XYZ file of C-alpha atoms in Angstrom:
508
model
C 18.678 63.076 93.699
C 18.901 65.582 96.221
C 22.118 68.376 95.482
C 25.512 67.344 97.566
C 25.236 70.431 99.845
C 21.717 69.857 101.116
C 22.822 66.343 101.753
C 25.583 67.763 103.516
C 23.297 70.054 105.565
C 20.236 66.827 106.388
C 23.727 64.709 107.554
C 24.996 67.805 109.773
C 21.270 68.675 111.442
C 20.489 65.003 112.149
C 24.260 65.172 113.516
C 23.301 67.949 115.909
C 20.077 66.453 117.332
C 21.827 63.413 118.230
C 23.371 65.102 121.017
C 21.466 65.102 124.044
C 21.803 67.996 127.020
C 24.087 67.516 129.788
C 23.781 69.011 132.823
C 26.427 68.222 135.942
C 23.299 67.318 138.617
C 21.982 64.463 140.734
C 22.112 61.249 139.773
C 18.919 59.492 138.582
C 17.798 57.023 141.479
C 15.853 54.989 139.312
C 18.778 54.172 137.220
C 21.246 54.435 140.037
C 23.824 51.497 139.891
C 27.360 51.507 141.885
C 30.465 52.225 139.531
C 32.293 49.282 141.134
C 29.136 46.641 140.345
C 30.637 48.203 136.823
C 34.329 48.518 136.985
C 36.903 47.409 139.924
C 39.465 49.665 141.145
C 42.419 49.285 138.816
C 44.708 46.684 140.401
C 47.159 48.074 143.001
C 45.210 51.368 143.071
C 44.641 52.695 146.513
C 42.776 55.401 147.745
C 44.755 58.185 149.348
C 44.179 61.167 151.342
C 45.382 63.483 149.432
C 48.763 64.631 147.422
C 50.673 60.802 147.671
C 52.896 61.993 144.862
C 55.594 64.610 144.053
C 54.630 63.930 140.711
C 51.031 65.490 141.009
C 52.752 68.749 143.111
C 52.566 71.834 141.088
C 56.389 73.331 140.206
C 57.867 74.735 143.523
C 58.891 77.857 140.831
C 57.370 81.313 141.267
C 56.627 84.509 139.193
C 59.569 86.361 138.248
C 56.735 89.352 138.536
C 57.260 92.493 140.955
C 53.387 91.701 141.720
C 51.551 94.305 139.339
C 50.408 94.163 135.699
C 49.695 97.429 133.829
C 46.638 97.027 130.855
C 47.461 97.918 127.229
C 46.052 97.703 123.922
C 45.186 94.255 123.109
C 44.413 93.022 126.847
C 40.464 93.204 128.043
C 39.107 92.164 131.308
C 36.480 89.362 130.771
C 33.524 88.692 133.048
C 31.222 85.931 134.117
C 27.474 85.215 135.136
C 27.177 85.298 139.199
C 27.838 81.426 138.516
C 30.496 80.907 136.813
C 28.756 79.146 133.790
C 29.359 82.014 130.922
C 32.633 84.129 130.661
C 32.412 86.667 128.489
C 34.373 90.224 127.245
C 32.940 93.113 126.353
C 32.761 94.279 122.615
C 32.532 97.697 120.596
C 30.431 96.710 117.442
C 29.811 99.987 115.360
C 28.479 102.855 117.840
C 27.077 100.678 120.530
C 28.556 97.942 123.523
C 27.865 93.989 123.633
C 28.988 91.723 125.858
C 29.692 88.520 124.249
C 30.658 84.897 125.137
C 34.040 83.978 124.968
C 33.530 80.571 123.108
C 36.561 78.625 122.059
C 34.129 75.872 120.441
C 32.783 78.339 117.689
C 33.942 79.417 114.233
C 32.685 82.832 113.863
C 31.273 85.974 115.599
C 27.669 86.962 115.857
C 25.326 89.384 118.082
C 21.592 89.609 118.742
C 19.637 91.751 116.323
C 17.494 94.462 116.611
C 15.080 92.445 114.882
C 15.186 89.793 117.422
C 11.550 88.863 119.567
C 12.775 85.930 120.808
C 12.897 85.727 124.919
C 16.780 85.575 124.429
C 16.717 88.981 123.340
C 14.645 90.518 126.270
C 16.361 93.798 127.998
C 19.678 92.893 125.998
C 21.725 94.955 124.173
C 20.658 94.771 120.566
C 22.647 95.362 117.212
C 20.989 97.810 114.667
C 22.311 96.933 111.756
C 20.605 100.041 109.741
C 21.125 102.771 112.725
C 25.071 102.076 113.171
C 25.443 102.921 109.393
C 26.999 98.988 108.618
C 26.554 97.583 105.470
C 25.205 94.017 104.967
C 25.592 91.211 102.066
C 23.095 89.189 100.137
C 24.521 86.194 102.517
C 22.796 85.107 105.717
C 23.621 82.349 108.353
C 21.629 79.579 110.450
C 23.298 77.756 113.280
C 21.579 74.961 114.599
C 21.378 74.142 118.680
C 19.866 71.382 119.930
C 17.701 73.635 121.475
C 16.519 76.044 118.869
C 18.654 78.073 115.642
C 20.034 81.126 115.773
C 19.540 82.708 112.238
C 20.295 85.612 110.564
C 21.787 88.405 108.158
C 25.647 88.597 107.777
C 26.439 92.117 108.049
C 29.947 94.395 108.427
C 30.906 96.899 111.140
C 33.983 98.222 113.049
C 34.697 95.783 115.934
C 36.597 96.712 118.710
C 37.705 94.213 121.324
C 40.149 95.230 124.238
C 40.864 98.798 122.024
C 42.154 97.119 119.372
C 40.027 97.369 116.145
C 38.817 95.511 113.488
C 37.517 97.719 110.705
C 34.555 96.264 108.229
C 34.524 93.198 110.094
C 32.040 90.437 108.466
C 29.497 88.728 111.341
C 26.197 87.501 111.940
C 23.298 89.447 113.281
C 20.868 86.888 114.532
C 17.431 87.707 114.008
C 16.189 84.194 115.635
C 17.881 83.391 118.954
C 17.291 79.582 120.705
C 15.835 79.325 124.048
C 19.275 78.411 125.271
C 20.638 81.747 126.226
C 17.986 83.134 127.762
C 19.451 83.452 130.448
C 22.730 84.144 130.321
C 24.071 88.019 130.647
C 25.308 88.395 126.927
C 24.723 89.544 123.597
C 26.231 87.357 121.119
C 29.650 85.000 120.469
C 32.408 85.813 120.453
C 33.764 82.896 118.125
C 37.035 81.882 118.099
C 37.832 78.112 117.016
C 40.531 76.568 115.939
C 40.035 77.155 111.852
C 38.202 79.247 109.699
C 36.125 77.560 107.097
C 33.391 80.218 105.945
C 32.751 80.767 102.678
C 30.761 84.160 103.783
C 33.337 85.586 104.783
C 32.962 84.670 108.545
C 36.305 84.374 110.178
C 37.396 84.594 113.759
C 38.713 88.371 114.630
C 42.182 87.280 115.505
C 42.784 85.854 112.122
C 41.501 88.745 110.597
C 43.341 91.335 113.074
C 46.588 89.763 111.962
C 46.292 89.471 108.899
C 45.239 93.158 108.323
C 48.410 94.103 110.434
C 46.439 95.375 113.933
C 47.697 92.774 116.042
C 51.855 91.758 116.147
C 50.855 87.504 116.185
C 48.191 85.681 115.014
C 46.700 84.106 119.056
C 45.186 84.832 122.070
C 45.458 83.649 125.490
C 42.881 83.459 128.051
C 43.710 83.992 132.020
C 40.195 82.704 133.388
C 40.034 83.449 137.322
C 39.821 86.942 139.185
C 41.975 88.975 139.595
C 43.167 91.630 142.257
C 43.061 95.525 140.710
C 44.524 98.431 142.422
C 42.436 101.532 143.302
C 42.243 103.356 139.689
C 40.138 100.042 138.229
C 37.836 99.314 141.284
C 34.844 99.092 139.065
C 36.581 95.973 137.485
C 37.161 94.533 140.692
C 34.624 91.878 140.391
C 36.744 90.779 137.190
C 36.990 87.286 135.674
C 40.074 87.136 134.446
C 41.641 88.654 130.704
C 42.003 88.289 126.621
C 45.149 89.024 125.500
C 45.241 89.384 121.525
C 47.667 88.896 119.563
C 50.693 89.095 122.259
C 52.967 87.422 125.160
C 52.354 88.502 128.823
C 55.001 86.932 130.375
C 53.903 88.634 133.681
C 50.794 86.446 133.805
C 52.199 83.096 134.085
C 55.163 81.155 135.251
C 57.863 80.759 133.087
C 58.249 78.134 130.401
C 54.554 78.128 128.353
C 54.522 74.035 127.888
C 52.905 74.093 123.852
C 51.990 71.343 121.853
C 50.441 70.634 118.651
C 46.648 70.865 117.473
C 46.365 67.214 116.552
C 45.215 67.335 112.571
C 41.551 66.345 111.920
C 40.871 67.846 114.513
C 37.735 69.390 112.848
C 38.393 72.863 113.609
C 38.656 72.252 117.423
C 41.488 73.048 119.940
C 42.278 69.507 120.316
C 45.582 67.768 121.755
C 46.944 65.310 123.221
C 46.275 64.450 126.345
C 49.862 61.974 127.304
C 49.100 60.249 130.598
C 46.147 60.649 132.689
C 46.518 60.116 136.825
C 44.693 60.227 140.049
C 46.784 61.067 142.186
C 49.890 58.657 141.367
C 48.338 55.619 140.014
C 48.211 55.933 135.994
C 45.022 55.271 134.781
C 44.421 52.861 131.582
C 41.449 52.781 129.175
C 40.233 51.142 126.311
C 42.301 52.036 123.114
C 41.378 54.852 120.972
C 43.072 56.189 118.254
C 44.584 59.199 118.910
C 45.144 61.200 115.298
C 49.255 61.472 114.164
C 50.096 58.488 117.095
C 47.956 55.803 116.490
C 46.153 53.738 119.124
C 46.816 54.009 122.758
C 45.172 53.014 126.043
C 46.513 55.689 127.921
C 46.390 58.642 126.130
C 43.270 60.750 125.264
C 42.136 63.520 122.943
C 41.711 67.096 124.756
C 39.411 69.308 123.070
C 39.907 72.969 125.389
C 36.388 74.697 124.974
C 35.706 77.826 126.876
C 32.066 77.678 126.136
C 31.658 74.317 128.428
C 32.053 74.478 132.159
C 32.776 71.283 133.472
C 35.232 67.969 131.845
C 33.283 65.886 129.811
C 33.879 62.311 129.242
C 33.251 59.539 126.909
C 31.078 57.063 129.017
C 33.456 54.242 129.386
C 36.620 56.574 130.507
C 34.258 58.304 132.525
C 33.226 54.720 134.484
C 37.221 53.979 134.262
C 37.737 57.092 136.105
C 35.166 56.961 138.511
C 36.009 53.472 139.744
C 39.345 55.345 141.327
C 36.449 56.936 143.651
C 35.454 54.728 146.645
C 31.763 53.711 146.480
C 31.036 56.237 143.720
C 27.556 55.857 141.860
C 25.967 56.617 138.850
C 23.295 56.489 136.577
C 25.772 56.374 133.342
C 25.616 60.201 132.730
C 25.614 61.936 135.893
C 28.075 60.876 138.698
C 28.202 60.906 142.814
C 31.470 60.628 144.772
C 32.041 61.386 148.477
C 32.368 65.270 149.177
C 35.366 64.556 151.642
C 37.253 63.720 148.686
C 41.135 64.956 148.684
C 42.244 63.082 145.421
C 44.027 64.690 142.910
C 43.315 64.035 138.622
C 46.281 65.320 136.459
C 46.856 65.526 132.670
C 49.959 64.963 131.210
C 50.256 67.235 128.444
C 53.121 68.801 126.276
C 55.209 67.385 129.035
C 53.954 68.379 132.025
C 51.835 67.714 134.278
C 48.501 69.873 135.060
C 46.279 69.150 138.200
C 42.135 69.315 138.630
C 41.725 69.372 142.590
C 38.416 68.343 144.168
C 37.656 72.020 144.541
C 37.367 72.081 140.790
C 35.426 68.553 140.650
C 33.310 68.334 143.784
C 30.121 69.728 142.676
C 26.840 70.405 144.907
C 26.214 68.247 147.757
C 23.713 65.853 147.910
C 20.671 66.433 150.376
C 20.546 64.385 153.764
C 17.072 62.765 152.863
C 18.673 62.036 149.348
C 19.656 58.715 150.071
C 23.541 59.867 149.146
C 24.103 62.166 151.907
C 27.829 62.949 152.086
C 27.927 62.665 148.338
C 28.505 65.918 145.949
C 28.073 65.784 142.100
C 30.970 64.972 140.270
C 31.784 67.878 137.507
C 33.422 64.756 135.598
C 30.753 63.821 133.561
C 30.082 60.936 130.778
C 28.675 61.300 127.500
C 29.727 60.329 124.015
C 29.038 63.940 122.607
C 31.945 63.544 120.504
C 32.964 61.351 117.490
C 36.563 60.944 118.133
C 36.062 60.096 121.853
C 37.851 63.454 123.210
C 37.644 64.790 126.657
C 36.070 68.328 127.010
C 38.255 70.046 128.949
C 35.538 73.067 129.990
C 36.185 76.069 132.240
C 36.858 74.056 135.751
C 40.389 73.132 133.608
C 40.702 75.921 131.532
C 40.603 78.805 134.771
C 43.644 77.216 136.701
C 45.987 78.186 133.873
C 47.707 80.923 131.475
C 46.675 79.366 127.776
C 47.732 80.757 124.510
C 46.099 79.460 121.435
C 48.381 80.078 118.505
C 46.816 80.133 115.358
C 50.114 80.680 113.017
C 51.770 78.046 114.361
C 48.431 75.662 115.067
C 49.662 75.095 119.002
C 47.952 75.266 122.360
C 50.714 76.510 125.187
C 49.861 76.238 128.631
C 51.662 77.469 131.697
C 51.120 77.880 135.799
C 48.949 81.673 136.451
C 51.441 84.022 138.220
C 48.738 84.589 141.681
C 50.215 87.275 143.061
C 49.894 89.841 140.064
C 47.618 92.989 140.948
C 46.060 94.863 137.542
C 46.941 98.677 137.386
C 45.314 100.977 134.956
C 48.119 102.290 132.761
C 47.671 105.282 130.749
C 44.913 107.177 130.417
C 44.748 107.050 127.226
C 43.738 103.272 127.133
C 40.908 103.954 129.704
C 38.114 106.321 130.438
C 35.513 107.129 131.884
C 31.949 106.556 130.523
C 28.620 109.245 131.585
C 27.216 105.870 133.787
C 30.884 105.982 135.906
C 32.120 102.673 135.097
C 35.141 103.090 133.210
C 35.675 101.987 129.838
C 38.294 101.854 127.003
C 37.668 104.945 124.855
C 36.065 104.286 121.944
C 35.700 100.601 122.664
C 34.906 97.601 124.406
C 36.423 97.184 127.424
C 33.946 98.549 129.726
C 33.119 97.793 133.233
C 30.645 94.651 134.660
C 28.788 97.530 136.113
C 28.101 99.158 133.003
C 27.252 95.636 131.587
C 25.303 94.216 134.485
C 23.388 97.768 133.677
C 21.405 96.344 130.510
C 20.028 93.174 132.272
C 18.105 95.360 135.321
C 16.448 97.817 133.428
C 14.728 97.359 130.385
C 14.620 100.849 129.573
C 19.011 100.246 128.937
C 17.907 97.912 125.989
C 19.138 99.087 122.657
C 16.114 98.939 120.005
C 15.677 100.088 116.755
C 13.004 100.063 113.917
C 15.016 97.961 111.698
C 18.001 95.985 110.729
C 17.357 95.780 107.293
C 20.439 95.914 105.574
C 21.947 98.792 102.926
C 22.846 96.982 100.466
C 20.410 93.829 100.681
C 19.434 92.264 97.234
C 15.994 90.230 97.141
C 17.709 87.866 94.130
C 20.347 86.824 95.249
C 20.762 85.144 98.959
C 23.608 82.675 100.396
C 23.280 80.708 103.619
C 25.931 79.752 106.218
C 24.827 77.011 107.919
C 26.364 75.955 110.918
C 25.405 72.943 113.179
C 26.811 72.972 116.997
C 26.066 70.564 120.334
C 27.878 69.837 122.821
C 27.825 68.884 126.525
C 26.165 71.300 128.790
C 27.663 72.972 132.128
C 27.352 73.107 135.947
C 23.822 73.021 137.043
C 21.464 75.279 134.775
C 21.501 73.721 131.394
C 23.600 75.611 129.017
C 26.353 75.189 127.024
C 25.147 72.913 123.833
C 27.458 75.386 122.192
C 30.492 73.822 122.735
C 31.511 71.609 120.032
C 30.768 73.519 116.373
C 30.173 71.014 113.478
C 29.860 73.375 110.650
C 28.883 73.480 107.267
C 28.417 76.564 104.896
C 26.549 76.380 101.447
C 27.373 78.727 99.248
């Protein structure tokens, strides 16, 4: 009889594979089929040009803010790929820099080794496990993609993260890197779910920042859109938005933060309820699901916020529900086409307001004229049952409109309107300087500039090597794995994000 943990690990892999990769594209012509041929309209739906509905206006309230925002300890600038597809912040890890991805979805932290020959790891920064004088356990991990594993040693280092520093900090250094993030301008994840499960003694930083006294509350918020600096930060002009650890930045958002509970077996995920679901003002009504601490409902979904998926993904039969609000939309059951003139508006009730997705957000490319769907775009709403409990993935076109604070102490997700008109100033000069390339850079730390980042990926000669990541104190006897197991639905147009939804395991 095979032991319970292996068991464990066969059910989790086979779990994993069963997820297939989802891409926001064309629709397949040859299994093209109309969405109404499917579904009707809901009865007494009509299609409207536009905002029908005070109820789907945002709040008529503005920022309380004088129109700047000076940085401090805790608060980094984050970045993004020229697309839009991976956000990421920029990380101290012993003596060296990594940019990582920001990934809501994951349970831990790790960065690409020195050891690494994979094509991921080409003319990327690399962690030297044995040159930045860290010290390493007996443990090591293995995360399985749908693509590929990334596998490993679990080693400790300082970790700094928007100046703010976690000292002996336990993460993985990946040896094997998947196929997946080839791509993609970072070094690592930067793994912050909602639990912490490890038996290696992989946790996510905030956790361990609070709990070792650096940070004043255990959360983080995420502000994912661009914004405006004054002269002193030009070199993080081409910004993505901010972290803030461990803190409230009232000057960021619109007064009251709307929070609501992480629903319970939730499976380490950000997940909540989702009350009412709209387009424009006709409330939409799905098959029941059961919606964990409320019971069944058919009109209420699960949210599961993920910052390492782009677009909103869908079960397939809410995504057909949805869809059929969209004249003549079609579809080939995974991929969707609706007509790029498009004004409607989608809102989510949640913690008792109401939060839009415009068709700026959800129009995706256009279709070609000798397509056969000219005047069509791809839909960024996209169906897939990629999860078990049927939740939505609410991905990056939801998560960038809005301030959101994950609060670990008290297990809630607050959102609230972004204050627009707030301009980033560079505060003292203590918590910025300026680095021998010119792009400037906390001292000490992470928060460097894009141009010091984008640096790495257009010369190979920036790549950090080393002859070995062997670790100090490694013993040959005695060796535990953390496996981890993680799919998920991919993003807008080059595949990516399978990293989205972590189903982990760890053996000890």
């Amino acid at each position: 009889m095979l032991p319970s943990s292996l068991v464990s690990l066969l059910w989790l892999l086979q779990l994993a594979w069963a997820f297939v990769p989802l891409t926001p594209s064309y629709i397949n012509n040859k299994k093209k089929f109309s969405v109404w041929s499917k579904q009707k309209p809901p009865k007494g739906y009509k299609e409207t040009a536009g905002l029908i509905s005070k109820k789907i206006q945002k709040d008529a309230a503005v920022s309380t803010n004088d129109g700047s925002f000076t940085l401090s300890t805790g608060i980094s600038f984050i970045f993004s790929d020229a697309d839009e597809y991976a956000y990421y912040v920029n990380a101290g890890i012993g003596s060296s820099d990594f940019p990582l991805l920001i990934d809501t979805g994951s349970a831990y932290l790790w960065v690409y080794d020195s050891e690494c020959n994979d094509d991921s790891c080409s003319d990327k920064p690399l962690y030297s496990a044995s040159s930045s004088g860290s010290s390493s356990s007996s443990k090591t991990f293995d995360l399985s993609y749908n693509t590929g594993t990334a596998s490993g040693i679990i080693v400790q280092d300082d970790v700094t993260i928007a100046n703010v520093e976690a000292e002996s900090f336990s993460f993985g250094a990946a040896s094997v890197v998947p196929d997946l993030f080839q791509d993609y301008p970072f070094s690592g994840i930067l793994g912050l779910s909602a639990g912490n499960e490890s038996s290696s003694n992989l946790i996510n930083i905030v956790d361990y920042l609070y709990k070792n006294g650096t940070i004043d509350a255990a959360k983080f918020a995420l502000c994912m859109s661009n914004y405006v600096v004054d002269d002193s930060l030009q070199a993080y002009g081409n910004n993505s938005g901010l972290l803030i650890l461990g803190s409230d930045q009232p000057d960021l958002y619109i007064d009251p933060i709307y929070s609501t509970d992480i629903l319970t077996d939730s499976s380490n995920h950000w997940e909540v309820k989702i009350d009412k679901i709209f387009v424009d003002d006709y409330q939409l009504q799905f098959q029941a699901l059961k919606i964990p601490d409320y019971g069944s409902s058919n009109i209420s979904r699960i949210g599961l916020l993920d910052s390492g998926t782009t677009s909103i993904i869908l079960s397939s039969k809410d995504a057909i529900t949805l869809h059929s609000c969209f004249a003549n939309s079609e579809s080939d059951g995974t991929q969707y086409a609706i007509y790029c003139n498009t004004t409607s508006v989608v809102s989510l009730d949640i913690a008792g307001h109401n939060w839009t997705i415009t068709s700026d957000q959800y129009l995706g490319t256009a279709y070609s004229e000798d397509s056969g769907l000219s005047g069509y775009c791809v839909s960024n709403f996209q169906g897939l049952d990629s999860t078990t409990d049927g939740s939505w993935i609410l991905g990056n076109i939801f998560l960038k409109s809005y301030y959101v604070e994950f609060d670990y102490a008290n297990a809630k997700v607050g959102f609230a309107e972004r204050a627009d008109n707030v301009v980033v100033t560079k505060g003292s000069q203590d918590s910025l300087a300026i680095t021998s390339s010119g792009a400037e850079s906390s001292a000490g730390s992470s928060a460097f500039s894009s141009t010091a980042c984008t640096s790495y990926f257009n010369s190979s000669s920036s790549t950090l090597t080393s002859s070995s990541a062997n670790a100090s104190s490694t013993s040959s006897n005695s060796t535990s794995s953390t496996s981890d197991s993680k799919a998920s639905a991919a993003p807008l147009l080059p595949s990516f994000f399978l990293l989205s939804i972590m189903l982990a395991s760890y053996l000890i």
